[in-house]
Coordinates of C-alpha atoms in Angstrom, one line a residue:
M1 CA 0.0 0.0 0.0
S2 CA 1.4 3.4 -1.0
Y3 CA 2.0 6.1 1.6
K4 CA -0.9 8.1 0.1
H5 CA -3.2 5.2 0.6
Q6 CA -2.0 4.9 4.2
V7 CA -2.7 8.6 4.7
A8 CA -6.2 8.3 3.2
E9 CA -6.9 5.4 5.6
K10 CA -5.9 7.5 8.6
I11 CA -8.0 10.5 7.5
A12 CA -11.0 8.3 6.8
A13 CA -10.8 6.7 10.3
A14 CA -10.4 10.1 11.9
L15 CA -13.4 11.5 10.0
S16 CA -15.4 8.5 11.1
S17 CA -14.7 9.3 14.7
M18 CA -15.8 12.9 14.1
G19 CA -19.1 11.6 12.7
V20 CA -18.5 11.6 9.0
D21 CA -19.1 8.1 7.7
T22 CA -19.9 9.1 4.1
L23 CA -16.3 9.4 2.9
T24 CA -14.6 6.1 2.2
K25 CA -10.8 5.9 2.2
E26 CA -11.0 5.6 -1.6
A27 CA -13.0 8.9 -1.7
V28 CA -10.5 10.6 0.7
Y29 CA -7.6 9.3 -1.5
G30 CA -9.2 11.0 -4.5
M31 CA -9.3 14.3 -2.6
L32 CA -5.7 14.3 -1.5
E33 CA -3.5 17.1 -3.1
T34 CA 0.2 17.9 -3.4
P35 CA 1.0 21.3 -2.0
P36 CA 2.5 23.7 -4.5
N37 CA 5.5 24.3 -2.2
P38 CA 7.2 21.3 -0.5
A39 CA 7.7 23.6 2.6
M40 CA 3.9 23.5 3.1
G41 CA 3.9 19.7 3.4
D42 CA 4.0 16.5 1.4
V43 CA 0.3 15.9 1.2
A44 CA -2.7 18.2 1.7
F45 CA -6.4 17.4 2.5
P46 CA -9.0 20.1 1.7
C47 CA -12.0 20.3 4.2
F48 CA -14.5 22.3 2.2
Q49 CA -16.6 19.3 1.4
L50 CA -17.1 18.5 5.1
A51 CA -18.7 21.8 6.1
K52 CA -22.3 20.8 5.4
A53 CA -22.0 17.4 7.1
L54 CA -20.3 18.8 10.3
R55 CA -22.0 22.2 10.2
K56 CA -18.7 23.9 10.8
A57 CA -16.4 26.2 8.9
P58 CA -13.7 24.4 6.9
P59 CA -10.8 26.0 9.0
M60 CA -12.4 24.7 12.2
I61 CA -12.7 21.2 10.7
A62 CA -9.1 21.3 9.5
A63 CA -7.9 22.2 13.0
E64 CA -9.9 19.4 14.6
L65 CA -8.8 16.8 12.0
A66 CA -5.1 17.8 12.2
G67 CA -5.1 17.1 16.0
Q68 CA -6.3 13.5 15.3
L69 CA -3.7 12.5 12.8
S70 CA -0.4 10.9 13.9
G71 CA 1.7 7.8 13.5
A72 CA 3.5 6.2 10.5
P73 CA 3.8 7.3 7.8
L74 CA 3.1 10.8 9.2
R75 CA 5.7 12.9 11.0
E76 CA 3.4 15.9 11.8
S77 CA 0.2 17.5 10.6
H78 CA -0.9 21.2 10.6
A79 CA -4.1 23.0 9.8
V80 CA -3.5 25.9 7.4
G81 CA -6.9 27.6 6.8
P82 CA -9.3 25.0 5.3
Y83 CA -6.4 22.5 4.6
V84 CA -4.7 19.9 6.7
N85 CA -1.1 19.9 5.6
L86 CA 0.7 16.6 6.3
F87 CA 4.4 16.0 6.6
L88 CA 5.6 12.5 6.1
D89 CA 8.2 10.6 8.1
Q90 CA 10.5 10.6 5.0
E91 CA 12.9 7.8 6.3
N92 CA 10.0 5.5 7.0
V93 CA 8.4 6.2 3.6
A94 CA 11.7 5.9 1.8
E95 CA 12.3 2.4 3.3
Q96 CA 8.8 1.4 2.3
V97 CA 8.9 2.7 -1.3
I98 CA 12.4 1.4 -2.0
G99 CA 11.7 -2.0 -0.3
T100 CA 8.5 -2.5 -2.3
I101 CA 10.2 -1.8 -5.6
L102 CA 13.3 -3.9 -4.9
T103 CA 11.0 -6.8 -3.8
Q104 CA 8.6 -6.6 -6.7
G105 CA 11.0 -5.6 -9.4
S106 CA 9.3 -5.5 -12.9
T107 CA 5.9 -6.3 -11.3
Y108 CA 5.9 -3.0 -9.4
G109 CA 2.9 -1.0 -10.5
S110 CA 1.0 -4.1 -11.7
S111 CA -2.6 -4.6 -11.0
H112 CA -5.2 -7.5 -11.3
V113 CA -8.1 -5.2 -12.2
G114 CA -8.3 -6.8 -15.7
E115 CA -8.8 -10.3 -14.2
G116 CA -7.2 -11.9 -17.2
R117 CA -10.0 -10.8 -19.6
K118 CA -9.3 -10.3 -23.3
V119 CA -8.9 -6.9 -24.9
P120 CA -8.6 -7.1 -28.7
I121 CA -6.6 -4.0 -29.9
D122 CA -6.8 -3.0 -33.6
L123 CA -3.5 -1.3 -34.3
S124 CA -1.1 -0.5 -37.1
S125 CA -3.2 -1.8 -40.0
P126 CA -1.1 -0.6 -43.0
N127 CA -2.4 -0.9 -46.5
I128 CA -0.9 -3.8 -48.5
A129 CA 1.2 -2.8 -51.5
K130 CA 1.9 0.6 -50.1
P131 CA 4.9 1.7 -48.1
F132 CA 5.0 1.6 -44.3
S133 CA 5.1 5.4 -43.8
M134 CA 5.7 7.6 -40.8
G135 CA 1.9 8.0 -40.9
H136 CA 1.5 4.3 -39.8
L137 CA 4.0 4.8 -37.0
R138 CA 1.4 6.4 -34.8
S139 CA -1.2 3.6 -34.7
T140 CA 1.6 1.0 -34.3
V141 CA 3.5 2.5 -31.4
I142 CA 0.4 4.0 -29.6
G143 CA -1.4 0.7 -29.9
N144 CA 1.5 -1.4 -28.8
A145 CA 2.1 0.8 -25.8
I146 CA -1.6 0.6 -24.8
A147 CA -1.4 -3.2 -25.2
N148 CA 1.6 -3.2 -22.8
I149 CA -0.2 -0.9 -20.3
M150 CA -3.4 -3.0 -20.4
E151 CA -1.4 -6.2 -19.7
K152 CA 0.2 -4.4 -16.8
Q153 CA -3.3 -3.8 -15.5
G154 CA -4.1 -7.5 -15.6
Y155 CA -5.9 -7.7 -19.0
D156 CA -4.9 -10.1 -21.8
P157 CA -4.4 -7.9 -24.8
V158 CA -4.9 -9.4 -28.3
R159 CA -2.9 -7.4 -30.8
I160 CA -4.7 -7.4 -34.2
N161 CA -3.1 -6.1 -37.4
H162 CA -6.3 -5.4 -39.5
L163 CA -4.4 -5.1 -42.8
G164 CA -5.8 -3.0 -45.6
D165 CA -5.8 -5.8 -48.1
W166 CA -9.0 -5.2 -50.0
G167 CA -10.7 -2.5 -52.0
T168 CA -10.7 -0.8 -55.4
Q169 CA -7.1 0.3 -55.0
F170 CA -6.1 -3.3 -55.8
G171 CA -8.0 -3.2 -59.1
K172 CA -6.0 -0.1 -59.9
L173 CA -2.7 -1.7 -58.9
I174 CA -3.5 -4.8 -61.0
V175 CA -4.2 -2.5 -64.0
A176 CA -0.9 -0.6 -63.4
Y177 CA 1.1 -3.8 -63.0
R178 CA -0.4 -5.3 -66.2
L179 CA 0.4 -2.2 -68.2
W180 CA 3.8 -1.1 -66.8
G181 CA 4.9 -3.7 -64.3
D182 CA 8.1 -5.7 -64.3
E183 CA 8.1 -8.9 -62.2
A184 CA 11.9 -8.8 -61.5
K185 CA 11.7 -5.2 -60.2
V186 CA 8.8 -6.1 -57.9
K187 CA 10.6 -9.1 -56.5
A188 CA 13.8 -7.0 -56.0
E189 CA 12.1 -4.0 -54.2
P190 CA 8.4 -4.9 -53.7
I191 CA 7.0 -1.9 -51.8
K192 CA 9.1 0.6 -53.7
E193 CA 8.0 -0.7 -57.1
L194 CA 4.4 -1.2 -56.2
L195 CA 4.2 2.4 -54.8
S196 CA 5.8 3.6 -58.1
L197 CA 3.1 1.8 -60.1
Y198 CA 0.3 3.1 -57.8
V199 CA 1.6 6.7 -58.2
R200 CA 1.9 6.3 -62.0
F201 CA -1.7 5.1 -62.2
H202 CA -2.9 8.3 -60.6
E203 CA -0.7 10.4 -62.9
E204 CA -1.8 8.6 -66.0
V205 CA -5.5 8.7 -65.1
E206 CA -5.5 12.5 -65.5
N207 CA -4.9 12.0 -69.3
D208 CA -6.9 8.7 -69.6
P209 CA -10.0 8.6 -67.4
T210 CA -10.9 5.1 -68.7
L211 CA -8.2 3.7 -66.4
E212 CA -10.5 4.3 -63.5
D213 CA -13.1 2.1 -65.2
Q214 CA -10.5 -0.6 -65.8
G215 CA -9.5 -0.4 -62.1
R216 CA -13.1 -1.0 -61.1
E217 CA -13.4 -3.9 -63.5
W218 CA -10.3 -5.6 -62.2
F219 CA -11.4 -5.2 -58.6
K220 CA -14.8 -6.8 -59.6
K221 CA -12.8 -9.7 -61.2
L222 CA -10.9 -10.0 -57.9
E223 CA -14.1 -10.1 -55.9
D224 CA -15.5 -12.8 -58.3
G225 CA -12.5 -15.0 -57.8
D226 CA -10.7 -14.4 -61.2
E227 CA -7.6 -16.6 -61.2
E228 CA -5.1 -13.9 -62.5
A229 CA -6.5 -11.2 -60.2
Q230 CA -6.4 -13.5 -57.2
H231 CA -2.8 -14.6 -58.0
L232 CA -1.6 -11.0 -58.3
W233 CA -3.5 -9.8 -55.2
K234 CA -2.0 -12.7 -53.1
W235 CA 1.5 -12.0 -54.4
F236 CA 1.2 -8.2 -53.6
R237 CA 0.0 -9.2 -50.1
D238 CA 2.7 -11.7 -49.4
E239 CA 5.6 -9.5 -50.6
S240 CA 4.2 -6.5 -48.6
L241 CA 3.9 -8.5 -45.4
K242 CA 7.5 -9.7 -45.7
E243 CA 8.6 -6.1 -45.9
F244 CA 6.4 -5.0 -43.0
M245 CA 7.7 -7.8 -40.8
K246 CA 11.3 -6.4 -41.1
I247 CA 10.0 -3.1 -39.6
Y248 CA 7.9 -4.7 -36.9
D249 CA 10.9 -6.9 -35.9
L250 CA 13.1 -3.8 -35.7
M251 CA 10.5 -2.1 -33.4
N252 CA 9.9 -5.3 -31.4
V253 CA 6.2 -5.3 -32.2
A254 CA 4.4 -8.6 -32.6
F255 CA 0.8 -9.5 -33.5
D256 CA -1.6 -12.2 -32.4
S257 CA -3.7 -11.9 -35.6
T258 CA -3.1 -10.5 -39.1
H259 CA -6.7 -11.0 -40.2
G260 CA -7.2 -8.1 -42.7
E261 CA -10.2 -6.8 -44.5
A262 CA -10.3 -9.7 -46.9
F263 CA -10.8 -12.2 -44.0
Y264 CA -14.3 -10.8 -43.5
N265 CA -15.4 -11.2 -47.2
D266 CA -17.5 -14.3 -46.3
K267 CA -18.8 -12.8 -43.0
M268 CA -20.6 -9.8 -44.3
D269 CA -23.8 -11.5 -45.7
R270 CA -24.6 -12.5 -42.1
V271 CA -24.4 -8.9 -41.0
V272 CA -26.8 -7.8 -43.8
T273 CA -29.2 -10.7 -42.9
L274 CA -29.1 -9.8 -39.1
L275 CA -29.9 -6.1 -39.9
E276 CA -32.8 -7.2 -42.2
E277 CA -34.1 -9.6 -39.5
K278 CA -34.0 -6.8 -36.9
G279 CA -35.8 -4.4 -39.3
L280 CA -33.0 -1.9 -39.2
L281 CA -32.2 -1.7 -43.0
T282 CA -33.9 1.0 -45.0
E283 CA -33.5 2.0 -48.7
S284 CA -31.9 5.4 -49.6
D285 CA -31.3 6.3 -53.3
G286 CA -31.0 2.6 -54.1
A287 CA -28.5 1.9 -51.3
M288 CA -29.2 0.1 -48.0
V289 CA -28.6 2.1 -44.8
V290 CA -29.2 2.0 -41.1
N291 CA -30.9 5.3 -40.0
L292 CA -29.2 7.1 -37.1
D293 CA -31.4 10.3 -37.0
E294 CA -32.1 9.8 -33.3
Y295 CA -28.4 10.2 -32.6
N296 CA -28.1 13.2 -34.9
M297 CA -25.8 11.2 -37.2
P298 CA -25.9 10.6 -40.9
P299 CA -27.2 7.2 -41.9
C300 CA -24.7 4.3 -41.8
L301 CA -24.2 3.0 -45.4
I302 CA -24.3 -0.8 -45.4
K303 CA -24.7 -1.7 -49.1
K304 CA -24.2 0.5 -52.1
S305 CA -26.8 0.6 -54.9
D306 CA -24.6 -1.8 -57.0
G307 CA -24.8 -4.3 -54.1
A308 CA -21.2 -3.8 -52.9
T309 CA -20.6 -3.8 -49.1
L310 CA -18.6 -1.1 -47.4
Y311 CA -16.2 -0.5 -44.5
A312 CA -19.1 -0.3 -42.0
T313 CA -20.4 -3.8 -43.1
R314 CA -16.9 -5.2 -42.7
D315 CA -16.3 -3.6 -39.3
L316 CA -19.6 -4.9 -38.1
A317 CA -18.6 -8.4 -39.2
A318 CA -15.2 -7.9 -37.5
A319 CA -16.9 -6.7 -34.2
L320 CA -19.2 -9.8 -34.1
F321 CA -16.2 -12.1 -34.9
R322 CA -14.1 -10.5 -32.2
H323 CA -16.8 -10.7 -29.5
E324 CA -17.6 -14.3 -30.3
S325 CA -13.8 -15.2 -30.4
Y326 CA -12.7 -13.3 -27.4
D327 CA -15.7 -12.4 -25.2
F328 CA -13.8 -9.2 -24.6
A329 CA -13.8 -6.9 -21.6
K330 CA -13.0 -4.0 -23.9
A331 CA -12.3 -3.8 -27.7
L332 CA -10.0 -1.0 -28.8
Y333 CA -9.5 0.6 -32.2
V334 CA -6.3 2.7 -32.5
V335 CA -7.3 4.5 -35.6
G336 CA -6.8 8.2 -36.7
N337 CA -9.1 11.0 -35.5
E338 CA -10.5 11.4 -39.0
Q339 CA -12.4 8.1 -38.6
R340 CA -14.3 9.3 -35.5
L341 CA -17.7 9.5 -37.1
H342 CA -17.3 6.0 -38.7
F343 CA -16.7 4.4 -35.2
Q344 CA -19.5 6.4 -33.6
Q345 CA -21.9 5.1 -36.3
L346 CA -20.5 1.5 -35.9
Y347 CA -21.2 1.5 -32.1
K348 CA -24.7 2.9 -32.5
V349 CA -25.6 0.3 -35.2
L350 CA -24.4 -2.5 -32.8
E351 CA -26.4 -0.9 -30.0
K352 CA -29.5 -0.8 -32.2
M353 CA -28.9 -4.5 -33.0
G354 CA -29.3 -5.1 -29.3
Y355 CA -25.6 -5.9 -28.5
A356 CA -25.0 -4.4 -25.0
W357 CA -21.3 -5.3 -25.3
S358 CA -20.9 -2.4 -27.9
A359 CA -20.7 -0.1 -24.8
N360 CA -17.2 -1.7 -24.2
M361 CA -15.9 -0.8 -27.6
H362 CA -13.6 2.3 -27.8
H363 CA -12.2 4.3 -30.6
I364 CA -8.7 5.5 -29.6
P365 CA -8.2 8.4 -32.0
F366 CA -4.9 10.2 -32.6
G367 CA -3.7 13.2 -34.6
M368 CA -1.9 13.1 -37.9
M369 CA 1.8 12.9 -38.7
L370 CA 2.4 16.0 -40.7
K371 CA 5.3 17.0 -43.0
D372 CA 5.9 20.7 -43.4
G373 CA 2.5 21.2 -41.7
K374 CA 0.6 19.1 -44.3
K375 CA -0.8 15.6 -44.4
M376 CA 1.3 13.0 -46.1
S377 CA -0.2 11.5 -49.3
T378 CA 0.7 8.1 -50.7
R379 CA -1.2 8.8 -53.9
K380 CA 1.0 11.8 -54.7
G381 CA 4.1 10.0 -53.6
K382 CA 4.7 12.6 -50.8
V383 CA 5.6 10.1 -48.0
V384 CA 8.4 9.6 -45.6
L385 CA 9.2 5.9 -45.2
L386 CA 9.5 4.7 -41.6
E387 CA 12.2 2.1 -42.6
E388 CA 14.4 5.0 -43.8
V389 CA 13.8 7.0 -40.7
L390 CA 14.7 4.0 -38.4
A391 CA 17.8 3.3 -40.5
Q392 CA 19.0 6.9 -40.3
A393 CA 18.3 7.1 -36.5
I394 CA 20.3 3.9 -35.9
S395 CA 23.2 5.2 -38.1
D396 CA 23.3 8.5 -36.2
V397 CA 23.5 6.8 -32.9
Q398 CA 26.3 4.5 -34.2
K399 CA 28.3 7.6 -35.0
V400 CA 27.8 9.0 -31.5
I401 CA 28.8 5.7 -29.9
E402 CA 31.9 5.5 -32.1
E403 CA 32.8 9.0 -30.9
K404 CA 31.9 8.8 -27.2
N405 CA 32.3 5.1 -26.3
P406 CA 34.3 3.2 -29.1
T407 CA 35.1 0.3 -26.8
L408 CA 31.5 -0.6 -26.1
S409 CA 31.1 -4.3 -26.8
T410 CA 27.4 -4.2 -27.8
K411 CA 27.7 -1.2 -30.2
E412 CA 25.3 -2.5 -32.9
E413 CA 22.6 -3.7 -30.5
V414 CA 22.7 -0.4 -28.4
A415 CA 22.6 1.7 -31.6
R416 CA 19.5 -0.2 -32.7
Q417 CA 17.8 0.1 -29.2
V418 CA 18.6 3.8 -28.9
G419 CA 17.9 4.8 -32.6
V420 CA 14.5 3.0 -32.7
G421 CA 13.8 4.2 -29.2
A422 CA 14.3 7.8 -30.3
V423 CA 11.7 7.5 -33.1
I424 CA 9.1 5.7 -30.9
F425 CA 9.6 8.1 -27.9
H426 CA 9.3 11.2 -30.1
D427 CA 5.7 10.1 -30.9
L428 CA 4.7 8.7 -27.5
K429 CA 5.8 11.7 -25.3
N430 CA 3.1 13.7 -27.1
F431 CA -0.6 13.3 -26.2
R432 CA -2.0 11.1 -28.9
L433 CA -4.7 13.6 -30.1
N434 CA -2.1 16.2 -31.0
D435 CA -0.7 16.3 -34.5
V436 CA 3.0 15.5 -34.7
N437 CA 5.1 17.4 -37.3
F438 CA 7.8 15.1 -38.8
S439 CA 11.1 16.7 -38.5
W440 CA 14.5 15.0 -38.9
E441 CA 16.1 17.5 -36.5
E442 CA 13.6 17.0 -33.7
M443 CA 13.3 13.2 -34.2
L444 CA 17.0 12.6 -34.0
T445 CA 18.0 15.1 -31.3
F446 CA 19.4 13.1 -28.4
E447 CA 19.2 15.8 -25.7
G448 CA 16.3 17.1 -23.7
E449 CA 13.0 15.3 -23.5
T450 CA 13.9 12.4 -25.7
G451 CA 14.1 8.6 -25.5
P452 CA 17.9 8.5 -25.6
Y453 CA 18.0 11.0 -22.6
V454 CA 15.9 8.6 -20.5
Q455 CA 17.8 5.5 -21.7
Y456 CA 21.1 7.3 -20.8
A457 CA 19.8 8.1 -17.3
H458 CA 19.1 4.3 -17.0
A459 CA 22.6 3.4 -18.3
R460 CA 24.2 5.9 -15.9
A461 CA 22.3 4.4 -12.9
C462 CA 23.4 0.9 -14.0
S463 CA 27.0 2.1 -14.2
L464 CA 26.7 3.5 -10.6
L465 CA 25.5 0.1 -9.4
R466 CA 28.5 -1.6 -11.0
R467 CA 31.0 0.9 -9.7
G468 CA 29.5 0.6 -6.2
G469 CA 29.5 -3.2 -6.2
Y470 CA 25.8 -3.2 -5.5
Q471 CA 24.4 -6.5 -4.2
P472 CA 20.6 -6.9 -4.2
A473 CA 19.3 -7.3 -0.6
T474 CA 16.1 -8.9 0.6
T475 CA 15.5 -6.2 3.2
V476 CA 16.0 -2.4 3.1
N477 CA 17.5 -0.8 6.2
L478 CA 18.5 2.8 5.3
A479 CA 21.4 4.4 7.2
S480 CA 20.2 7.4 9.2
G481 CA 20.3 10.6 7.1
A482 CA 21.5 8.8 3.9
L483 CA 18.5 10.0 2.0
D484 CA 17.5 13.2 3.8
S485 CA 18.3 15.5 0.9
K486 CA 15.5 17.3 -1.0
E487 CA 16.9 15.7 -4.2
A488 CA 16.6 12.1 -2.8
W489 CA 13.0 12.8 -1.5
A490 CA 12.0 14.1 -4.9
V491 CA 13.1 10.8 -6.5
I492 CA 11.3 8.8 -3.8
T493 CA 8.1 10.7 -4.3
L494 CA 8.2 10.1 -8.0
L495 CA 9.0 6.4 -7.6
N496 CA 6.0 6.1 -5.3
A497 CA 3.7 7.7 -8.0
F498 CA 4.5 5.1 -10.7
P499 CA 1.5 2.8 -10.0
E500 CA -0.9 5.8 -10.1
V501 CA 0.6 6.9 -13.4
I502 CA 0.1 3.5 -15.0
E503 CA -3.5 3.4 -13.8
R504 CA -4.1 6.9 -15.3
A505 CA -2.5 5.9 -18.6
A506 CA -4.7 2.8 -18.7
D507 CA -8.0 4.6 -17.8
N508 CA -7.3 7.3 -20.5
F509 CA -5.6 5.0 -23.1
D510 CA -2.8 7.6 -22.9
P511 CA 0.8 6.4 -23.2
S512 CA 2.1 10.0 -23.0
Q513 CA 1.4 9.8 -19.2
I514 CA 4.2 7.3 -18.9
G515 CA 6.4 9.2 -21.5
K516 CA 6.2 12.4 -19.3
Y517 CA 6.7 10.3 -16.2
V518 CA 10.0 8.7 -17.3
I519 CA 11.3 12.1 -18.4
D520 CA 10.5 13.5 -15.0
L521 CA 12.1 10.6 -13.2
A522 CA 15.3 10.7 -15.4
Q523 CA 15.6 14.5 -14.8
T524 CA 15.0 14.1 -11.0
F525 CA 17.5 11.3 -10.8
N526 CA 20.1 13.3 -12.7
K527 CA 19.6 16.2 -10.1
F528 CA 20.1 13.7 -7.3
Y529 CA 23.2 12.3 -9.1
A530 CA 24.6 15.8 -9.6
N531 CA 24.0 17.0 -6.0
V532 CA 24.5 14.0 -3.8
R533 CA 27.7 11.9 -3.4
I534 CA 26.2 8.5 -4.1
L535 CA 29.4 6.5 -3.6
A536 CA 30.1 8.0 -0.2
E537 CA 33.0 7.1 2.2
E538 CA 30.7 5.5 4.7
E539 CA 29.7 2.0 3.6
D540 CA 26.2 2.0 5.0
V541 CA 25.4 5.4 3.4
T542 CA 26.7 4.2 0.0
A543 CA 24.6 1.0 0.4
S544 CA 21.5 3.0 1.2
R545 CA 22.0 5.4 -1.8
L546 CA 22.7 2.5 -4.2
Q547 CA 19.4 0.9 -3.1
L548 CA 17.6 4.1 -4.2
V549 CA 19.6 4.0 -7.5
A550 CA 18.5 0.3 -8.0
A551 CA 14.9 1.3 -7.5
V552 CA 15.3 4.0 -10.1
V553 CA 16.8 1.4 -12.5
A554 CA 13.8 -0.9 -12.0
V555 CA 11.2 1.7 -12.6
L556 CA 12.9 3.4 -15.6
K557 CA 13.4 0.0 -17.3
E558 CA 9.7 -0.9 -16.7
G559 CA 8.5 2.5 -17.8
L560 CA 10.5 2.3 -21.0
R561 CA 9.3 -1.3 -21.6
L562 CA 5.7 -0.2 -21.4
L563 CA 6.3 2.3 -24.1
G564 CA 8.0 -0.3 -26.3
L565 CA 11.6 0.9 -25.7
A566 CA 14.7 -1.1 -24.5
A567 CA 16.8 0.0 -21.6
P568 CA 20.5 -0.5 -22.4
E569 CA 22.7 -1.0 -19.3
E570 CA 25.7 0.7 -21.1
M571 CA 25.7 3.4 -23.7

């Protein structure tokens, strides 16, 4: 139990003795504040809410309550106006926090709230035969981090790569390949060559509009099972997946399912039948729709006038399949903000179909990856390839290592961990709804609020443990005064907050909470390192300070892991 939970328990018990039984310790915990100035106390409790129940002014309640609070983890308590300001027994709290972390290790901050229930997470989902651009980075790394965080909360995440492997664009690509394609070139550089053909199709169509009709015809052939169309489509898909896997392997991202859009081709008729049986389909200009007027939304298009099904039909089929396969606690869709209306419609249609579980489905939107302030476009060939960005980042880190630490035995591995980490962290430190402007300079700066900065703080702490001959101990007995500096207390306070940060990140599907936290912890640790002599002359003082360093190592490593980053021990 954290010291804040212990404080909340004490306050709730004291309030109960004063005649207030309506505030549980959980409610009290939610009311606790951190004073703006550490000189005012470590924790503060506001008494405004109690005035009505006790029929007293908040300052009088604060004075009475302060007199009833004592004992570990408290050192003293004072009433300051309507607040009770509480000072903690820092040595007692330090022993408790460090002891908990060193005992629990990587499980520190874990929870069983998920009870092992499944959470399918739709993430990444690049389009087959198109390059894996910086635009796809966001869904991949945000989704992977959310999966890690949900797992930390006791859920069983199911990572689903819902590949864009169906649609009229494949008809266009087949036409382009048949007109201008070269099998040897595609085999040599599949994504690059397929993109070139796709871009050329859109350039040529401006002079020859009949190409659009040919594209539609070939997609119809593909839908009807034409042998040549099927062969080319499968080839494009297989070659694309091979290329994508190189990038996923580099980023250490793995999937439990790669069922793409095509997987649901034989599952959509059932959706249409169910909607008809439930009397939800109506005709509109020859198309079949589900009316959503009561939600102030446009109708959800299920079947076009030519009988073709749409994204909504496919996603309804996918939702049914996932619920039947996983009986999920929650289902998450990490998809760009521009698809917000689509998902709102999807959930409302499922609700109208009578599926109460639709309330547990969540669209996790995110902003765009911009270049020079503009959206990237595959069609126009204006795209920055993620593979090239990762390669450049790794190369830049290798140069730094060669310059700063040429004798490092694991140079290549560390360069990969730090280079890839720089790219991932650049995205995840931002709140997901914000647009991120792609900039080589910002992405590959290894100072300030960056992944490499946090990784270096971890490596520096590991180095201290090696130099100090640190040996893990089963119990924590701190030498008196060893951690009585404000710098040490700032580190301990942050370490104690880690479980709360994970909980907040999980509740809001927001990895940036952890991104900001590990930056704060790295900065606070570096202040401690700069101002306190960790390897002191006294053996017991050194041992105590190294135990704090070991706790920092454990939490930084786990925080980085949750974000999808490695934590090198040497850099």
